[in-house]
Short mmCIF file of C-alpha atoms in Angstrom, two decimals:
data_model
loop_
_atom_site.label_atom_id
_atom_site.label_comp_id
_atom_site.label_asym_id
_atom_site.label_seq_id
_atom_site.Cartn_x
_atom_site.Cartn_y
_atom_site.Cartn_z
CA UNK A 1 120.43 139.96 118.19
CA UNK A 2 116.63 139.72 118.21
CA UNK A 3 114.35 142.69 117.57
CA UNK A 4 112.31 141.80 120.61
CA UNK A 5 113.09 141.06 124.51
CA UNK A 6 112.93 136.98 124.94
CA UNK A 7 109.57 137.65 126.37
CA UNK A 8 108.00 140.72 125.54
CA UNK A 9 104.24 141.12 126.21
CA UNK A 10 101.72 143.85 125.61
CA UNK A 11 98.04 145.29 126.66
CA UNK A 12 95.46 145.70 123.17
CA UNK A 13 94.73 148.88 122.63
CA UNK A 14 91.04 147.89 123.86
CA UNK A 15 89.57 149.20 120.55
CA UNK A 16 87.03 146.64 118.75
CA UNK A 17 88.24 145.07 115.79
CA UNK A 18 86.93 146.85 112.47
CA UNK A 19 84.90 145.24 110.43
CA UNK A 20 87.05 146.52 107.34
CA UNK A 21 90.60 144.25 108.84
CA UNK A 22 88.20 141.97 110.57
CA UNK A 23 85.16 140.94 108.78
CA UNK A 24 85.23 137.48 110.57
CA UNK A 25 85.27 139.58 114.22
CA UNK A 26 81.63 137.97 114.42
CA UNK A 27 81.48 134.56 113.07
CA UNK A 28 81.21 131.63 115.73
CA UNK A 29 84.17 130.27 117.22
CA UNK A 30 84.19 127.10 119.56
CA UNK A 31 85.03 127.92 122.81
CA UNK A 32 86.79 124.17 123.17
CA UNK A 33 89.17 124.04 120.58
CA UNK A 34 89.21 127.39 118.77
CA UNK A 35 87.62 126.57 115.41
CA UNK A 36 86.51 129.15 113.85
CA UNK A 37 83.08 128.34 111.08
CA UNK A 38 81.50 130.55 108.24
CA UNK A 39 78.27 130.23 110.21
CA UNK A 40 76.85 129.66 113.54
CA UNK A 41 75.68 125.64 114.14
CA UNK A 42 74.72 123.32 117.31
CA UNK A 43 78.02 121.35 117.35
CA UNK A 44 81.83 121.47 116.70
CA UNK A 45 82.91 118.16 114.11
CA UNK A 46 86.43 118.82 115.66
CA UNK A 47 85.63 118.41 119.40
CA UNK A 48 83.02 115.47 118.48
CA UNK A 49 85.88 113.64 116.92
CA UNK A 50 87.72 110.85 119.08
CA UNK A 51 90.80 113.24 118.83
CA UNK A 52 89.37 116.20 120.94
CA UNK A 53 86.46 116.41 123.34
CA UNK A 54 83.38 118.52 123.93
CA UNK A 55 84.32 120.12 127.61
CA UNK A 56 81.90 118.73 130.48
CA UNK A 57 80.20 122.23 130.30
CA UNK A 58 78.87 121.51 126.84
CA UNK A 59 79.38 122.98 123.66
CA UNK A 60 79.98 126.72 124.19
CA UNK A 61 80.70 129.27 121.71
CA UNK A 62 82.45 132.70 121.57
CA UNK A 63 83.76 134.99 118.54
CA UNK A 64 86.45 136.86 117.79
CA UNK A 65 85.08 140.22 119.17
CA UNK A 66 83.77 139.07 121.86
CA UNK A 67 87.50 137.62 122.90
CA UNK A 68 88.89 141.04 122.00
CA UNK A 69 86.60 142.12 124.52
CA UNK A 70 88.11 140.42 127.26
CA UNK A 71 90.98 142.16 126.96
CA UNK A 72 93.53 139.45 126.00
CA UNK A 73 97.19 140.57 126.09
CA UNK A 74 99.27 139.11 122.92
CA UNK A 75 102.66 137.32 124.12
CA UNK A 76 105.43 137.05 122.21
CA UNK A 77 108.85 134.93 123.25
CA UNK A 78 111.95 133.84 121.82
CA UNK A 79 111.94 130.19 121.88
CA UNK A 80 114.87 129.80 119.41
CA UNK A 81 117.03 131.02 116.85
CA UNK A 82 114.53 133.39 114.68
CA UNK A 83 111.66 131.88 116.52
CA UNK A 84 109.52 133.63 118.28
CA UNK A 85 106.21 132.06 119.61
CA UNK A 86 103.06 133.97 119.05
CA UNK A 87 100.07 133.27 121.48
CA UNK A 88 98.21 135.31 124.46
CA UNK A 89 99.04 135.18 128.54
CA UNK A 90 95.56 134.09 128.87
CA UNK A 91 95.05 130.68 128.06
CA UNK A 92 92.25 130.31 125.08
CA UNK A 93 90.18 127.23 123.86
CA UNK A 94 93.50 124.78 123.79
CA UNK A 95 96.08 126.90 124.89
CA UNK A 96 97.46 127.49 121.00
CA UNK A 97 100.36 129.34 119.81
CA UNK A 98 101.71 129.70 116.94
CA UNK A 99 105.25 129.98 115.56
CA UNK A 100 106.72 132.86 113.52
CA UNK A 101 109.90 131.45 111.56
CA UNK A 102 112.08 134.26 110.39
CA UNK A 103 113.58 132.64 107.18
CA UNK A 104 115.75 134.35 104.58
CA UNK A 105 113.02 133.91 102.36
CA UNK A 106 110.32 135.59 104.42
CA UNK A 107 108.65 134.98 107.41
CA UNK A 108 106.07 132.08 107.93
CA UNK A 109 103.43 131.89 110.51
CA UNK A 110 103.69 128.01 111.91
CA UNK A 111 100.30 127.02 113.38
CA UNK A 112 97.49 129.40 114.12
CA UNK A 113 95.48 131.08 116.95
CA UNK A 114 91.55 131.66 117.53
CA UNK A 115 92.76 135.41 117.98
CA UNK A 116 94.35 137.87 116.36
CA UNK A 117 94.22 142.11 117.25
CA UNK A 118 96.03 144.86 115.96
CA UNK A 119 98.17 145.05 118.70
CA UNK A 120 99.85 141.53 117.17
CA UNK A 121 99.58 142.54 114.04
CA UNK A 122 101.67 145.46 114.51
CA UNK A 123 104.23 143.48 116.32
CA UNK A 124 104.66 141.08 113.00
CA UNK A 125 104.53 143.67 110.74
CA UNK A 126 107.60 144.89 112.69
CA UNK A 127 109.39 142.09 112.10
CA UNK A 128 108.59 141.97 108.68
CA UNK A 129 105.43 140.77 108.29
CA UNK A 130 104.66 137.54 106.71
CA UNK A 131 104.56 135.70 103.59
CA UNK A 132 102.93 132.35 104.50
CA UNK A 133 100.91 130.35 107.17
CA UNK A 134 101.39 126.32 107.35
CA UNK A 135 99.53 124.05 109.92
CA UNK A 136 100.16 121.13 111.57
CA UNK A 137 96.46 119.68 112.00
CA UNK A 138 92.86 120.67 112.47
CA UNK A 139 93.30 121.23 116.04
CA UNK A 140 95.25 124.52 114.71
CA UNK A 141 93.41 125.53 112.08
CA UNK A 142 91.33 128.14 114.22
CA UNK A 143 90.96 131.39 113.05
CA UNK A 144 93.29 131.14 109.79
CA UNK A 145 91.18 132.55 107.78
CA UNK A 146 91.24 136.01 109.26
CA UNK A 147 95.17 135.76 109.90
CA UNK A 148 94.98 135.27 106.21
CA UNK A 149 92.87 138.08 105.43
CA UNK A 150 94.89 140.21 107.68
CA UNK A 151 98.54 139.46 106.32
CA UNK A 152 97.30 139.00 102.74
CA UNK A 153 98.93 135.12 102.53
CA UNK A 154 97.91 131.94 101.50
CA UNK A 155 97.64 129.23 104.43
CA UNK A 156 99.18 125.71 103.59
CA UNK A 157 96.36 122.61 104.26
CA UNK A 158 97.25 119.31 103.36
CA UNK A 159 94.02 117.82 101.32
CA UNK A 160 93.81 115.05 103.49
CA UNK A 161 92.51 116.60 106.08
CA UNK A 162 90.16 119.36 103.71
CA UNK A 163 86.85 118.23 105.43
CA UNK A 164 88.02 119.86 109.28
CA UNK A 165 87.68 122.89 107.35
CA UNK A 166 84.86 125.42 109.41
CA UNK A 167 85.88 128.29 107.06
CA UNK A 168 86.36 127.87 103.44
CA UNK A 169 88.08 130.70 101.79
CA UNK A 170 90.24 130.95 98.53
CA UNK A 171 92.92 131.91 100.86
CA UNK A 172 93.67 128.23 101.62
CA UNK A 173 95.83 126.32 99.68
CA UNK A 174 95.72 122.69 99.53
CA UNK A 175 98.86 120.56 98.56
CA UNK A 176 99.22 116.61 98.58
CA UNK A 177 101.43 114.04 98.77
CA UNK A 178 104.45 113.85 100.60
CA UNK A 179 106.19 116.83 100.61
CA UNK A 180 105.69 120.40 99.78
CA UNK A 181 108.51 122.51 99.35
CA UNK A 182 107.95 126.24 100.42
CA UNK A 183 111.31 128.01 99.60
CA UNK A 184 114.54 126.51 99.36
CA UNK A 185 115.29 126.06 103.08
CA UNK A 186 111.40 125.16 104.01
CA UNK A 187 109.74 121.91 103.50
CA UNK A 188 106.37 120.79 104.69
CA UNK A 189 106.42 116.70 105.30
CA UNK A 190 103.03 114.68 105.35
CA UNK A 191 103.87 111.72 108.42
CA UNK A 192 100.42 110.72 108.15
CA UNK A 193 100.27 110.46 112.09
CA UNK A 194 97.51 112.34 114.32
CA UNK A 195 95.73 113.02 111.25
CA UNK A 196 95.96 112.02 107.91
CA UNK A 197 96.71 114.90 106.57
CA UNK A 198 99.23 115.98 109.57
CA UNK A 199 102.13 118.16 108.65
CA UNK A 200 105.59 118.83 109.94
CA UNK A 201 107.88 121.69 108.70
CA UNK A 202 111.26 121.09 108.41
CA UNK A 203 113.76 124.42 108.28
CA UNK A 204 117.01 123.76 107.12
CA UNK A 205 118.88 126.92 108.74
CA UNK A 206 121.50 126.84 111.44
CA UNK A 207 121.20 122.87 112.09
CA UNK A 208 117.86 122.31 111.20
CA UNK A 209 115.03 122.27 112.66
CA UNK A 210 111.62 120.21 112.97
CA UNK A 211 108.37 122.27 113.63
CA UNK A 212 105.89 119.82 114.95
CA UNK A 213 103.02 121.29 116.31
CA UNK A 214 101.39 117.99 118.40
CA UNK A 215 102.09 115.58 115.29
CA UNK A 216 105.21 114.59 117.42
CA UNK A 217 104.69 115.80 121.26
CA UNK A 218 107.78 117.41 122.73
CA UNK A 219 107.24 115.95 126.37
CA UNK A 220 107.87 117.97 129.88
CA UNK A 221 111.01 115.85 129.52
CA UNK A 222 112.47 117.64 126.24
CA UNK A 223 114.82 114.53 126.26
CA UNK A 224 111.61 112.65 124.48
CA UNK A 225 108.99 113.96 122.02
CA UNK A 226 105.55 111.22 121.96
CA UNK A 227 102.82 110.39 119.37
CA UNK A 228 99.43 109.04 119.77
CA UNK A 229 95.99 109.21 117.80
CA UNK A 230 94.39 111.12 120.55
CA UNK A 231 96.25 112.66 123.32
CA UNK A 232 93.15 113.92 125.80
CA UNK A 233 91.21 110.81 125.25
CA UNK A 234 94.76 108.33 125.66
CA UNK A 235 94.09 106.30 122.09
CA UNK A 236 97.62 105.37 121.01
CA UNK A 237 98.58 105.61 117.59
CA UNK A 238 99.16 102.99 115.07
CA UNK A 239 102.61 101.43 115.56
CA UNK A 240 102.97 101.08 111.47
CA UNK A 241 101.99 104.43 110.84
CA UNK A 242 104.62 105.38 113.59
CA UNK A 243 107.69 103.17 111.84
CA UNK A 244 106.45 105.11 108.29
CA UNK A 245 106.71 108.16 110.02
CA UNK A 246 110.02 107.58 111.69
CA UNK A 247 111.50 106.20 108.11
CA UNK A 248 110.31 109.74 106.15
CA UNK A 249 111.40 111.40 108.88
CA UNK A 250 115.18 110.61 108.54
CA UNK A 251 115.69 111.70 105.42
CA UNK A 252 115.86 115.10 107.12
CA UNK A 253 118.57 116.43 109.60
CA UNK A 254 117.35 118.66 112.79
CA UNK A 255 119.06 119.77 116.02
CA UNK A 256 115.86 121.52 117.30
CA UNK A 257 112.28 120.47 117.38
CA UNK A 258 110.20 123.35 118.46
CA UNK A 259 106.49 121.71 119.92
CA UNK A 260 102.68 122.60 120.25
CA UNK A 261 103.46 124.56 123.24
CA UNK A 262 105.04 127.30 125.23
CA UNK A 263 108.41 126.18 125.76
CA UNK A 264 108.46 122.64 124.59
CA UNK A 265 111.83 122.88 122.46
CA UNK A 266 114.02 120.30 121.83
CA UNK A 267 117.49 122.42 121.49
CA UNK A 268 120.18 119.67 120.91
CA UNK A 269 120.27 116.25 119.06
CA UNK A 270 117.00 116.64 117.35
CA UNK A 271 117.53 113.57 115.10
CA UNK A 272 118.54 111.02 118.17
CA UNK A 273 115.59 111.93 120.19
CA UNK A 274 113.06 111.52 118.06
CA UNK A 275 114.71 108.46 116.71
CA UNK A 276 114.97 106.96 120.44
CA UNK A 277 111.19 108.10 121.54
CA UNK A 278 110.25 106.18 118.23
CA UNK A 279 111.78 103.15 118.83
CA UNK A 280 110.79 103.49 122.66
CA UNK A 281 107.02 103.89 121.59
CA UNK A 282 107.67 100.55 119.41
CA UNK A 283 108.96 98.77 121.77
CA UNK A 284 106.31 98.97 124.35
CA UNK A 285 104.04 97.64 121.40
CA UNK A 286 106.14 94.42 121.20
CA UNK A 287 107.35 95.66 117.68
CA UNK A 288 110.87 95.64 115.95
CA UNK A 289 113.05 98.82 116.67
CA UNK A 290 113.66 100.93 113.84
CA UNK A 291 116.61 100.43 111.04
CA UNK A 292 119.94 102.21 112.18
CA UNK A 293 120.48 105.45 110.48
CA UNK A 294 122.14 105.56 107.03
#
């Protein structure tokens, strides 16, 4: 039995962050895509690149106060077995949420959010806080820094992808190669699709499961996850880097593969789907379909 409703949201208390728990409350953030930088500048390097887009009302910027202001309401849901997504009913910048993985060996914040308030924080701390934060890609990395700061934890960057950094902080902790292994049941796996440096997190619990932020897209048709370079701007990715990525990825066994966004959760036969939306994606390239499984 969970500790929450499945959906459970709840007003902020409408008080300004502090400066003492939030001492980024008044550093830019880009209204687009939810980066959060150390100082204020003219443009956003993520929403210039190919794999975002500066919105047609220009570059805008907000900060973290000035969000609190608006009087966001936190959301929390149930979207699998010790999962419970973390975001706001309010759409901001991309529409983020994050993940919060209760594992055996502590909990671990999965992607990040350009907002945080004590109303949240209270809420996690409830269910026992957290001892990590992992990303996917740069398009998540938004305000991780002050989740950091908040929760005390280091966040998990693969070095690949270092210079999408807005915010440098000790509190980031780059790893390379491969894999990283978290704790025994939690791996972080470098596909090197979407971004270099893109991560997946595989849990080994109950099954398995894939955490895939956008690296692999769980589609409106949950029967299919996709993959491309740049999803707003339609640039398909590379079909090598997609067999690579299909080949690391079955080393690992999954039921569930839990997406970039509310609801998009694969619950059954994790494995065949993303095996038969690879080889689907190859085919429409004219390429070879993947090796059978071993």
């Amino acid at each position: 039995m969970s500790d929450l409703a499945p959906a459970m949201v709840f007003s902020s208390n409408g008080v300004a962050p502090s400066a003492l728990r939030y001492p980024g409350a008044d550093l830019p953030v880009c209204a687009g895509c939810g980066t959060q930088y150390a100082a204020p500048r003219a443009d956003c390097p993520v929403c210039q690149d190919d794999r975002q887009y500066v919105p047609d009302t220009g570059q805008r910027w907000t900060t973290l106060a000035e969000l609190h202001a608006a009087a966001h309401t936190p959301k929390f849901v149930e979207e699998g077995p010790g999962v419970f997504g973390v975001g706001t009913v309010k759409s901001i910048a991309i529409g983020q949420r994050a993940l919060l993985l209760r594992t055996g060996e502590g909990n671990i914040l999965w992607d990040c959010l350009p907002y945080v308030d004590d109303g949240m924080v209270e809420t996690i701390v409830g269910l026992g806080g957290l001892t990590a934060i992992a990303i996917s890609h740069p398009h998540f990395y938004s305000a991780m820094v002050e989740w950091a700061h908040v929760f005390d934890v280091p966040v998990h960057l693969h070095e690949s992808d270092r210079e999408w950094v807005g915010r440098p902080d000790p509190a980031l902790h780059f790893w390379s190669g491969e894999t990283l292994r978290l704790t025994d049941e939690v791996t972080l796996i470098n596909p090197r699709i979407h971004f270099p440096g893109s991560a997946v997190l595989h849990w080994s619990a109950d099954g398995g499961s894939l955490f895939s932020g956008d690296v692999l897209n769980v589609c409106p048709d949950r029967r299919w996850v996709s993959v491309m370079h740049s999803y707003p701007n339609h640039v398909p990715e590379h079909p090598d880097a997609v067999r690579s990525a299909a080949e690391l990825l079955d080393r690992y066994s999954f039921e569930r593969i839990y997406g970039a966004w509310w609801g998009r959760v694969v619950t059954a036969d994790g494995n065949a789907v993303l095996r038969r939306s690879l080889d689907r994606y190859l085919a429409w390239e004219g390429r070879p379909a993947l090796r059978p499984a071993a």
